[in-house]
Amino acid sequence: MREERILKGSLWIVSGQFVSMALQAAYFVLMGRTLGSREYGAFVGVVALVAVLSQFSSLGMEMILLRNVSRDRSSFAPTWGNALRVFICGFAILLLAACLIGRATLRPELRALIPWIALSDAFFGKLVQLASRAFQGAGDMRYCAKLGTSVYAGRAALAAALCLYVHRAHATADAYTWAKIYWVAPFVIAVVAFWMVTEKFGRPRFERMRLRDLSEGLSFSFSNSSISAYNDIDKTFLVSLGQTYAAGIYSAAYRVIDAATAPLYGIYTAATPRLFRAGRRSVSDARAQTQMLLLRTAPYGVAVAIGLYIGAGLLPHLFGPSFRGSVTVLRWLCLLPFLRVLQYAWGTTITASASQWNRTAIQLGAAGLNVLLNFLLIPRWSWQGAAVASLITDGFLALSSWIVLHVIQRRESFGVQPALVTAPSSD
């Protein structure tokens, strides 16, 4: 019964990933055709800035909520209350920080996008994520998957409506037009999600927060912010230099890469509970489990890389003629899916069998390397510099994860036990 429940939950998560991938693809195609490469690039550059900062708006409390609820359902009320309190205070700080950074790095017309995008992604979007983690912690993967997918569905529907209006009315839309309505879908989903959580688990209760929860949540915030930094900050660099066309064609190609690697992320996410149980026994057990996954997913990474290189010429037909430059960009980036197979496999093993801080340290190092490379390369080589920085960063992540995992495994063989992380129970 337990294994059947785990399998059913995994199927919900993986199917949710596939549906989200399809909806994201539809959304990006619609926005590319509606805004064009320059306005699309400007919008994505501001989204990237908010995305990096938004990881700190909740201080990782969504993961603490997941952990606590999965272990003890009665802990929901105080953990939910603390998560909401941290999240609301964190959003206010995030908005101020984003506006200050935007004032220093972005053109005046782009700064006006920040409040709208922050409201959508860092407030309503984060509230939906918190609610989704509550359902995941309770073992209800159905609602967890549905909430995650609903945001993409809402945005795709809104993008379709704007695209239809622009073409029917022969009007034009820019990044600011889209930003002003970008928050509508997440707002509706957030209200519904909050109501669902209250009906299912009860009202929040505000109690004194444990320092341990803040510390552990902070590690997840650093980890997620690092991931967002080395995946997205290059778009902000391009936009800050006024290279909105380069940001547009680069972002379109990068979104295709993200869509192609979404199934990989879903597979390793679904396997995480099993890896946690194996990692609790030993690093070697967790690595053996990952090795079996790697043997199955590595060929996918190679096949996708080849497919992206060959099929890159289709991008202008999907996004519109202003995205012709994305063909070359995608061919530069086509190795990323294979590199992500390696880093997902070895990185997930580290998280499952040792402290999350080990993986966070690697990701922080990768983020720092990526920012440095972007600073050095983008002013001179535009999107080519961003592509080189991305390839080097993902290669660094894969190699560093393998080295750290090898060191942890050798220490275990000599009788030095790593600081184990307890897997959330699915009961």
XYZ file of C-alpha atoms in Angstrom:
427
model
C 0.000 0.000 0.000
C 2.825 2.378 0.880
C 4.690 1.673 -2.386
C 1.453 2.071 -4.346
C 0.895 5.461 -2.718
C 4.449 6.564 -3.508
C 4.047 5.445 -7.131
C 0.726 7.263 -7.453
C 2.237 10.434 -6.000
C 5.212 10.177 -8.348
C 2.876 9.837 -11.326
C 1.025 12.997 -10.297
C 4.294 14.939 -9.977
C 5.718 13.706 -13.286
C 2.447 14.244 -15.173
C 2.216 17.716 -13.636
C 5.717 18.461 -14.918
C 4.768 17.398 -18.451
C 1.561 19.462 -18.445
C 3.431 22.463 -17.031
C 6.076 22.050 -19.723
C 3.428 22.112 -22.462
C 1.706 25.155 -20.945
C 5.006 27.006 -20.555
C 5.830 26.282 -24.185
C 2.446 27.650 -25.282
C 2.890 30.709 -23.064
C 6.354 31.552 -24.415
C 5.291 31.061 -28.031
C 2.291 33.357 -27.539
C 4.355 36.030 -25.803
C 7.085 35.850 -28.428
C 4.547 36.397 -31.187
C 2.744 39.154 -29.282
C 5.679 41.190 -27.991
C 8.468 40.477 -30.473
C 12.072 39.741 -29.574
C 13.019 43.161 -28.148
C 10.034 43.665 -25.836
C 10.094 40.000 -24.870
C 13.777 40.335 -23.970
C 13.106 43.444 -21.869
C 10.328 41.685 -19.951
C 12.343 38.512 -19.329
C 15.318 40.541 -18.095
C 13.217 42.103 -15.327
C 11.584 38.744 -14.524
C 15.072 37.269 -14.059
C 16.041 39.995 -11.580
C 12.905 39.410 -9.502
C 13.357 35.616 -9.714
C 16.809 35.725 -8.116
C 15.606 37.898 -5.235
C 12.253 36.150 -4.756
C 13.963 33.009 -3.445
C 14.663 34.937 -0.236
C 11.137 36.313 0.193
C 10.055 33.237 2.174
C 13.500 32.244 3.516
C 12.868 28.684 2.362
C 9.856 28.283 4.660
C 8.014 26.350 1.943
C 10.525 23.510 2.429
C 10.221 23.717 6.221
C 6.438 23.538 5.808
C 6.844 20.452 3.622
C 9.154 18.787 6.123
C 7.120 19.558 9.254
C 3.721 18.651 7.821
C 5.050 15.399 6.351
C 6.333 14.369 9.784
C 3.489 15.650 11.948
C 0.189 16.897 10.517
C -0.592 18.735 13.772
C 2.386 21.041 13.168
C 0.637 22.620 10.179
C -1.022 25.582 11.944
C 2.112 27.086 13.583
C 4.365 26.301 10.599
C 1.849 27.778 8.150
C 1.517 30.878 10.327
C 5.292 31.325 10.553
C 5.679 30.773 6.816
C 3.071 33.442 6.034
C 4.643 35.904 8.471
C 8.144 35.440 7.038
C 6.849 35.533 3.477
C 4.925 38.814 3.881
C 7.843 40.562 5.588
C 10.249 39.085 3.051
C 8.202 40.364 0.129
C 8.364 43.940 1.417
C 12.163 43.695 1.682
C 12.410 42.036 -1.729
C 10.353 44.752 -3.424
C 12.555 47.461 -1.933
C 15.751 45.625 -2.941
C 14.488 44.987 -6.481
C 13.560 48.653 -6.945
C 16.959 49.808 -5.672
C 18.862 47.376 -7.894
C 16.638 48.260 -10.835
C 17.308 51.947 -10.278
C 21.050 51.268 -10.491
C 21.019 48.845 -13.438
C 17.905 49.287 -15.604
C 16.624 51.994 -17.904
C 13.774 54.145 -16.478
C 11.101 52.569 -18.694
C 12.061 49.091 -17.452
C 12.025 50.026 -13.761
C 8.250 50.490 -13.976
C 7.888 46.748 -14.637
C 9.414 45.728 -11.301
C 6.406 46.264 -8.941
C 4.006 44.414 -11.251
C 6.332 41.448 -11.800
C 7.269 41.288 -8.110
C 3.576 41.264 -7.137
C 2.929 38.414 -9.560
C 5.964 36.173 -9.021
C 7.258 37.012 -5.553
C 3.907 37.465 -3.801
C 1.016 35.625 -5.442
C 3.250 33.026 -7.103
C 5.102 32.341 -3.851
C 1.804 31.999 -1.946
C 0.697 29.331 -4.435
C 4.023 27.561 -3.917
C 3.561 27.594 -0.133
C 0.083 26.091 -0.502
C 1.404 23.471 -2.898
C 4.081 22.416 -0.391
C 1.429 22.048 2.306
C -0.453 19.537 0.153
C 2.786 17.775 -0.759
C 3.710 17.456 2.911
C 0.310 15.904 3.610
C 0.939 13.388 0.840
C -1.751 14.824 -1.449
C 0.287 14.966 -4.657
C -2.841 15.483 -6.746
C -3.490 18.989 -5.440
C 0.238 19.702 -5.262
C 0.550 18.999 -8.994
C -2.682 20.820 -9.870
C -1.671 24.016 -8.066
C 1.728 24.025 -9.744
C 0.145 23.542 -13.153
C -2.695 26.032 -12.654
C -0.395 29.073 -12.587
C 1.034 28.156 -15.991
C -2.473 27.453 -17.304
C -3.676 30.860 -16.131
C -0.743 32.685 -17.696
C -1.090 30.787 -20.958
C -4.791 31.710 -21.101
C -4.016 35.359 -20.348
C -1.262 35.397 -22.986
C -3.668 33.869 -25.517
C -6.239 36.579 -24.751
C -3.668 39.357 -25.219
C -2.350 37.770 -28.416
C -5.894 37.485 -29.804
C -6.674 41.103 -28.917
C -3.474 42.411 -30.529
C -4.097 40.529 -33.772
C -7.846 41.194 -33.949
C -7.579 44.899 -33.102
C -4.346 45.384 -35.091
C -2.893 46.889 -31.918
C 0.578 46.657 -30.404
C 1.683 45.476 -26.978
C 4.909 46.135 -25.150
C 6.565 44.740 -22.024
C 4.779 47.231 -19.760
C 1.362 46.315 -21.199
C 1.956 42.666 -20.362
C 3.435 43.447 -16.927
C 0.282 45.342 -15.908
C -1.902 42.245 -16.403
C 0.754 39.608 -15.630
C -0.381 39.368 -11.980
C -4.053 38.580 -12.676
C -3.766 34.792 -13.114
C -1.458 34.229 -10.096
C -3.776 36.403 -7.978
C -6.814 34.240 -8.768
C -4.874 30.997 -8.206
C -3.396 32.320 -4.930
C -6.837 33.187 -3.520
C -8.170 29.740 -4.439
C -5.038 28.020 -3.066
C -5.255 29.859 0.265
C -8.932 28.922 0.592
C -8.177 25.268 -0.243
C -5.413 25.043 2.360
C -7.616 26.651 5.021
C -10.485 24.259 4.258
C -8.219 21.209 4.250
C -5.848 21.919 7.152
C -7.290 24.842 9.126
C -6.288 28.410 9.916
C -2.704 29.546 10.520
C -1.469 30.004 14.078
C 1.280 32.500 14.838
C 3.869 31.280 17.330
C 7.497 31.943 18.091
C 9.721 30.589 15.343
C 12.615 28.228 16.022
C 16.060 29.453 14.965
C 16.765 26.002 13.547
C 13.885 26.376 11.100
C 15.210 29.748 9.969
C 18.716 28.348 9.502
C 17.556 25.333 7.511
C 15.145 27.433 5.478
C 17.948 29.858 4.702
C 20.024 27.022 3.214
C 17.200 26.254 0.781
C 16.864 29.967 -0.037
C 20.549 30.214 -0.891
C 20.295 27.040 -2.955
C 17.245 28.194 -4.925
C 18.603 31.710 -5.372
C 21.879 30.297 -6.676
C 19.999 28.157 -9.195
C 17.994 31.170 -10.321
C 21.164 33.288 -10.518
C 23.141 31.012 -12.802
C 20.062 30.216 -14.919
C 18.579 33.709 -15.273
C 20.900 36.546 -14.295
C 22.501 36.629 -17.764
C 19.198 37.949 -19.170
C 19.282 40.809 -16.670
C 22.897 41.554 -17.648
C 21.923 41.778 -21.318
C 18.928 44.032 -20.615
C 20.932 46.292 -18.281
C 23.352 46.903 -21.179
C 20.472 47.844 -23.462
C 20.768 44.625 -25.486
C 17.058 43.787 -25.432
C 17.137 42.042 -28.827
C 19.991 39.794 -27.684
C 18.117 39.138 -24.429
C 15.011 38.199 -26.412
C 16.609 35.674 -28.769
C 18.772 34.253 -25.977
C 15.792 33.887 -23.609
C 13.696 32.149 -26.263
C 16.437 29.568 -26.876
C 16.969 29.131 -23.142
C 13.255 28.494 -22.580
C 13.428 25.686 -25.127
C 16.340 24.208 -23.152
C 14.315 24.480 -19.928
C 11.326 22.780 -21.544
C 13.509 19.977 -22.885
C 15.041 19.315 -19.455
C 11.754 19.540 -17.494
C 11.135 15.765 -17.772
C 14.567 15.144 -16.248
C 13.750 17.400 -13.313
C 10.429 15.599 -12.878
C 12.106 12.184 -12.844
C 14.655 13.156 -10.189
C 12.009 14.987 -8.134
C 9.812 11.893 -8.142
C 12.812 9.735 -7.161
C 13.883 11.994 -4.275
C 11.917 10.190 -1.491
C 13.466 6.870 -2.551
C 16.930 8.455 -2.656
C 16.407 9.911 0.826
C 15.613 6.459 2.172
C 18.683 4.992 0.472
C 20.852 7.886 1.687
C 19.717 7.274 5.236
C 21.348 3.832 5.012
C 24.539 4.960 3.280
C 25.946 7.238 0.587
C 26.807 4.158 -1.478
C 23.186 2.992 -1.479
C 21.972 6.409 -2.631
C 24.630 6.551 -5.325
C 23.709 3.074 -6.554
C 20.086 4.189 -6.917
C 21.169 7.316 -8.774
C 23.478 5.346 -11.042
C 20.521 3.315 -12.291
C 18.615 6.527 -13.007
C 21.654 8.042 -14.696
C 22.001 5.086 -17.061
C 18.408 5.708 -18.174
C 18.450 9.511 -18.349
C 21.905 10.127 -19.863
C 20.846 8.765 -23.291
C 17.864 11.135 -23.143
C 20.241 14.061 -22.546
C 22.368 13.069 -25.545
C 19.320 12.552 -27.780
C 17.831 15.903 -26.773
C 21.128 17.697 -27.460
C 21.227 16.233 -30.977
C 17.535 16.942 -31.531
C 17.865 20.573 -30.434
C 20.824 21.158 -32.743
C 18.998 19.684 -35.730
C 15.593 21.206 -34.951
C 16.799 24.704 -34.007
C 15.630 26.041 -37.370
C 12.008 25.679 -36.251
C 12.251 28.464 -33.648
C 11.364 31.389 -35.974
C 8.245 29.472 -37.036
C 7.215 29.108 -33.385
C 8.136 32.481 -31.884
C 7.945 34.630 -35.018
C 10.409 35.994 -37.602
C 12.029 38.425 -35.144
C 13.513 35.380 -33.353
C 15.666 34.160 -36.272
C 18.761 34.766 -34.168
C 17.540 32.170 -31.647
C 18.503 29.390 -34.081
C 22.216 30.000 -33.576
C 21.770 30.562 -29.836
C 20.008 27.210 -29.384
C 22.787 25.399 -31.229
C 25.329 26.973 -28.889
C 23.331 25.858 -25.842
C 22.276 22.379 -27.007
C 24.753 20.597 -24.668
C 23.017 21.927 -21.544
C 20.452 19.076 -21.234
C 23.230 16.469 -21.037
C 25.172 18.521 -18.468
C 21.987 18.892 -16.414
C 21.479 15.119 -16.394
C 24.838 14.799 -14.633
C 24.309 17.611 -12.142
C 20.764 16.484 -11.277
C 21.970 12.935 -10.643
C 25.015 13.712 -8.520
C 23.520 16.796 -6.846
C 20.365 14.961 -5.780
C 22.521 12.180 -4.326
C 24.423 14.721 -2.220
C 21.170 16.208 -0.900
C 19.771 12.753 -0.110
C 22.828 11.398 1.702
C 24.526 14.430 3.288
C 23.767 17.962 4.427
C 21.910 20.263 2.022
C 24.631 22.824 2.765
C 27.098 20.686 0.755
C 25.019 21.126 -2.364
C 24.226 24.743 -1.527
C 27.962 25.508 -1.337
C 28.441 24.094 -4.844
C 25.504 26.105 -6.169
C 26.732 29.310 -4.539
C 30.125 28.743 -6.141
C 28.452 28.198 -9.511
C 26.384 31.371 -9.105
C 29.485 33.398 -8.262
C 31.355 31.941 -11.242
C 28.434 32.678 -13.551
C 28.103 36.292 -12.407
C 31.855 36.823 -12.865
C 31.848 35.284 -16.345
C 28.794 37.313 -17.372
C 30.447 40.496 -16.113
C 33.585 39.742 -18.142
C 32.093 38.245 -21.310
C 28.700 39.842 -22.015
C 29.884 43.464 -22.511
C 32.277 42.241 -25.205
C 30.480 39.286 -26.816
C 26.785 39.856 -25.991
C 24.713 36.640 -26.009
C 27.731 34.564 -27.102
C 29.392 35.516 -23.828
C 26.242 34.547 -21.918
C 26.133 31.174 -23.702
C 29.780 30.426 -22.901
C 29.182 31.409 -19.264
C 26.169 29.055 -19.070
C 28.066 26.105 -20.546
C 31.054 26.619 -18.240
C 28.780 27.032 -15.196
C 26.778 23.874 -15.872
C 29.988 21.957 -16.522
C 31.383 23.268 -13.233
C 28.211 22.178 -11.413
C 28.398 18.652 -12.799
C 32.124 18.239 -12.098
C 31.948 19.779 -8.606
C 28.960 17.611 -7.672
C 30.846 14.481 -8.764
C 33.954 15.492 -6.788
C 32.011 16.323 -3.594
C 30.003 13.110 -3.851
C 33.206 11.106 -4.360
C 34.788 12.730 -1.286
C 31.688 12.054 0.854
C 31.619 8.432 -0.265
C 35.330 7.948 0.485
C 34.886 9.483 3.937
C 32.041 7.078 4.592
C 34.203 4.126 3.541
C 36.753 5.218 6.160
C 34.046 5.357 8.833
C 33.414 9.141 8.810
C 29.640 9.598 8.627
C 28.169 12.643 6.855
C 25.533 14.804 8.505
C 22.440 12.963 7.371
C 19.238 14.610 6.294
C 16.047 12.896 7.387
C 13.688 12.269 4.521
C 10.164 13.602 4.904
C 7.760 10.767 5.578
C 5.031 10.183 3.044
C 2.684 8.663 5.622
